[in-house]
Short mmCIF file of C-alpha atoms in Angstrom, two decimals:
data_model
loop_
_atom_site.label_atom_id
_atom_site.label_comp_id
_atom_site.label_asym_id
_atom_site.label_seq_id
_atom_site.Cartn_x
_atom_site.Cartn_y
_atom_site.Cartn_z
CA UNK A 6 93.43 106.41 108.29
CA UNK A 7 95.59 108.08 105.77
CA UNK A 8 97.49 105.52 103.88
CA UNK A 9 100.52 106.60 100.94
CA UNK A 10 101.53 103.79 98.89
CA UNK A 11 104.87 104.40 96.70
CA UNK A 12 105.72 102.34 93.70
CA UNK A 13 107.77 101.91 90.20
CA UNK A 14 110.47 102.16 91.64
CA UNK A 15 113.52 99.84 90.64
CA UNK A 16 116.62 99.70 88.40
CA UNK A 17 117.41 102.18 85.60
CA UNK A 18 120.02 103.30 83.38
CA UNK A 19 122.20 106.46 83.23
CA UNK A 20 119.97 108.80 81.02
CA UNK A 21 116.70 106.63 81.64
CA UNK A 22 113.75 106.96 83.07
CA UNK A 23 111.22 106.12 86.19
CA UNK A 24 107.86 107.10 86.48
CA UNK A 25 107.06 106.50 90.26
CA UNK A 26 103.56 106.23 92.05
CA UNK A 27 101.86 107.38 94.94
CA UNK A 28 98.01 106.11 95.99
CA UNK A 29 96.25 107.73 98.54
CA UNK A 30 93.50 106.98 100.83
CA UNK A 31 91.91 107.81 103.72
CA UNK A 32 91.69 112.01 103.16
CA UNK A 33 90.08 114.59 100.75
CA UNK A 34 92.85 114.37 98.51
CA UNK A 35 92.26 116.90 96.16
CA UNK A 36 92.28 119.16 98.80
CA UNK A 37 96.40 118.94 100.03
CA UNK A 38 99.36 119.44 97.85
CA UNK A 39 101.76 116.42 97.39
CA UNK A 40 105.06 116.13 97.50
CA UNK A 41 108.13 114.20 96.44
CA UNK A 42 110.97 113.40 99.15
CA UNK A 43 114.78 111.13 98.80
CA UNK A 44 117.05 110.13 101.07
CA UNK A 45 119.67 108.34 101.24
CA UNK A 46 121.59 105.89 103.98
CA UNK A 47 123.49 108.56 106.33
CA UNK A 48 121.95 111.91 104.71
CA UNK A 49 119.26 113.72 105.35
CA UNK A 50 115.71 113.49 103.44
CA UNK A 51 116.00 116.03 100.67
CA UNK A 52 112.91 117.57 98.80
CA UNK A 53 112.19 116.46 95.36
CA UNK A 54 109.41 118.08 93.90
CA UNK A 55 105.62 119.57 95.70
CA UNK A 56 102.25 119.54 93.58
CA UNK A 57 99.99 122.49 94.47
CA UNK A 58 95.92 121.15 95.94
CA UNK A 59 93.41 120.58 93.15
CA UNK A 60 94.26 121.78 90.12
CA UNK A 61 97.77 120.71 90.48
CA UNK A 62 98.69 123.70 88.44
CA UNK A 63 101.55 124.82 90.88
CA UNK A 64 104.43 122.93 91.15
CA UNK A 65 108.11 122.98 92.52
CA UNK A 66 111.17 121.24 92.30
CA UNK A 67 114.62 121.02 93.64
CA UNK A 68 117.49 122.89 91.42
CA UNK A 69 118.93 119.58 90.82
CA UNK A 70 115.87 117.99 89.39
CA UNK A 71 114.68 121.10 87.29
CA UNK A 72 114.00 119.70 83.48
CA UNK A 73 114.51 116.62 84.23
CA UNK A 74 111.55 115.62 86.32
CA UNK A 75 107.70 116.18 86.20
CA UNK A 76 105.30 115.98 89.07
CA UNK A 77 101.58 115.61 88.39
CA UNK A 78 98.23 114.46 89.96
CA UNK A 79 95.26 112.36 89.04
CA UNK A 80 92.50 112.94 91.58
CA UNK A 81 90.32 110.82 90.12
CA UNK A 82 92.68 108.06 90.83
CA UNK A 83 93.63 109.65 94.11
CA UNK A 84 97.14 109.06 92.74
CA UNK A 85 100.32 111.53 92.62
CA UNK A 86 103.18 111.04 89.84
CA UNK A 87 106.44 111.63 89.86
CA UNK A 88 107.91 111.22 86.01
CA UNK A 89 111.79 111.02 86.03
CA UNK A 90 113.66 111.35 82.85
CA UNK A 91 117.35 111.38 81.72
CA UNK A 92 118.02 109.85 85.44
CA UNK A 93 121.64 110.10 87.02
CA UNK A 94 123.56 107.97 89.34
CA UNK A 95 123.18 110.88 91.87
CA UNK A 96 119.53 110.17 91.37
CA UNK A 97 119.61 106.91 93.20
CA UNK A 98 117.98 107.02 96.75
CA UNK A 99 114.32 106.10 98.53
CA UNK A 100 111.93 107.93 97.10
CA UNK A 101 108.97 108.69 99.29
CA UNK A 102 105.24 110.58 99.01
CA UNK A 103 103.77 112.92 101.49
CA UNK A 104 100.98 114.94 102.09
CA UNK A 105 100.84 118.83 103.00
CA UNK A 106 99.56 119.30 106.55
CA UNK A 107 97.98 122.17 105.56
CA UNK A 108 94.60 121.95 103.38
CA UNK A 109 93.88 124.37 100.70
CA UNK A 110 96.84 126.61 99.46
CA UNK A 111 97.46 128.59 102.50
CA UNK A 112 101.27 128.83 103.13
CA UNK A 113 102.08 126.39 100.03
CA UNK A 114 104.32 128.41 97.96
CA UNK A 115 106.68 129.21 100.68
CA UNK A 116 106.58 126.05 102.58
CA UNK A 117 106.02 122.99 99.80
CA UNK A 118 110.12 122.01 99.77
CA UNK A 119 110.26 121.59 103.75
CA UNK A 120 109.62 118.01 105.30
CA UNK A 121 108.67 119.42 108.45
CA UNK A 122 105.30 121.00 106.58
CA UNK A 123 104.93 117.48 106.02
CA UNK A 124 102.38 115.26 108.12
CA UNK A 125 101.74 111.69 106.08
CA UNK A 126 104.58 109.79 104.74
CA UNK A 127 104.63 106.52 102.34
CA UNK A 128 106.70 103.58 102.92
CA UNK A 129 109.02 104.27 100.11
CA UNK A 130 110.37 102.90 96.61
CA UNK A 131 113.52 102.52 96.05
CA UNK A 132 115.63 103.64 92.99
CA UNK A 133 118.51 102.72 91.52
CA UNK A 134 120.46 103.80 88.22
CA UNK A 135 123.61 102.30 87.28
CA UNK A 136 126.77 104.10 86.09
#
């Protein structure tokens, strides 16, 4: 079965940083793009960032996270990064991992920032930065 597995999150600074992990199992993984969800208590799950299949050459990110955060893959490791530098308060949420329903590229560019293209979640890690 297909199995995401967050972690690193935890407690960080105003203008720190977080570099959160995602292990996956139990699919061809270097066949789907990856992707990077938050949400908060009382709000709605917001995208984060999306990792194009293979290569990982491709990638996307919400405005607010644009130079600030990096996405990458390791598909040797089966693993999915999410590097988060000069972190804000407005940063702080769950952070989850999920996989692209769709394999290959087909439809990625226009659909990689919507949860409901979306099929496999993680548990979650949470992150918090104090103020």
């Amino acid at each position: 079965q297909v199995q995401l597995v967050e972690s690193g999150g935890g407690l960080a600074q105003s203008g720190g940083s977080l570099r959160l992990s995602c292990a996956a199992s139990g699919f061809s993984f270097n066949w789907y793009g990856m992707g990077w969800f938050r949400q908060n208590p009382g709000k709605e799950r917001e995208a984060v960032a999306a990792i194009n299949f293979w290569s990982g050459a491709a990638t996307m990110y919400v405005d607010s996270v644009k130079g600030r955060f990096t996405v990458s893959r390791d598909n040797a490791k089966s693993t999915v990064y999410l590097q988060m530098n000069s972190l804000k308060p407005e940063d702080a949420a769950r952070y989850y991992c999920a996989k692209f329903r769709q394999r290959g590229g087909t439809n990625w560019s226009s659909r990689a920032l919507y949860t409901e293209d979306y099929d496999y979640w993680g548990q979650g890690t949470q992150v918090t930065v104090s103020s």
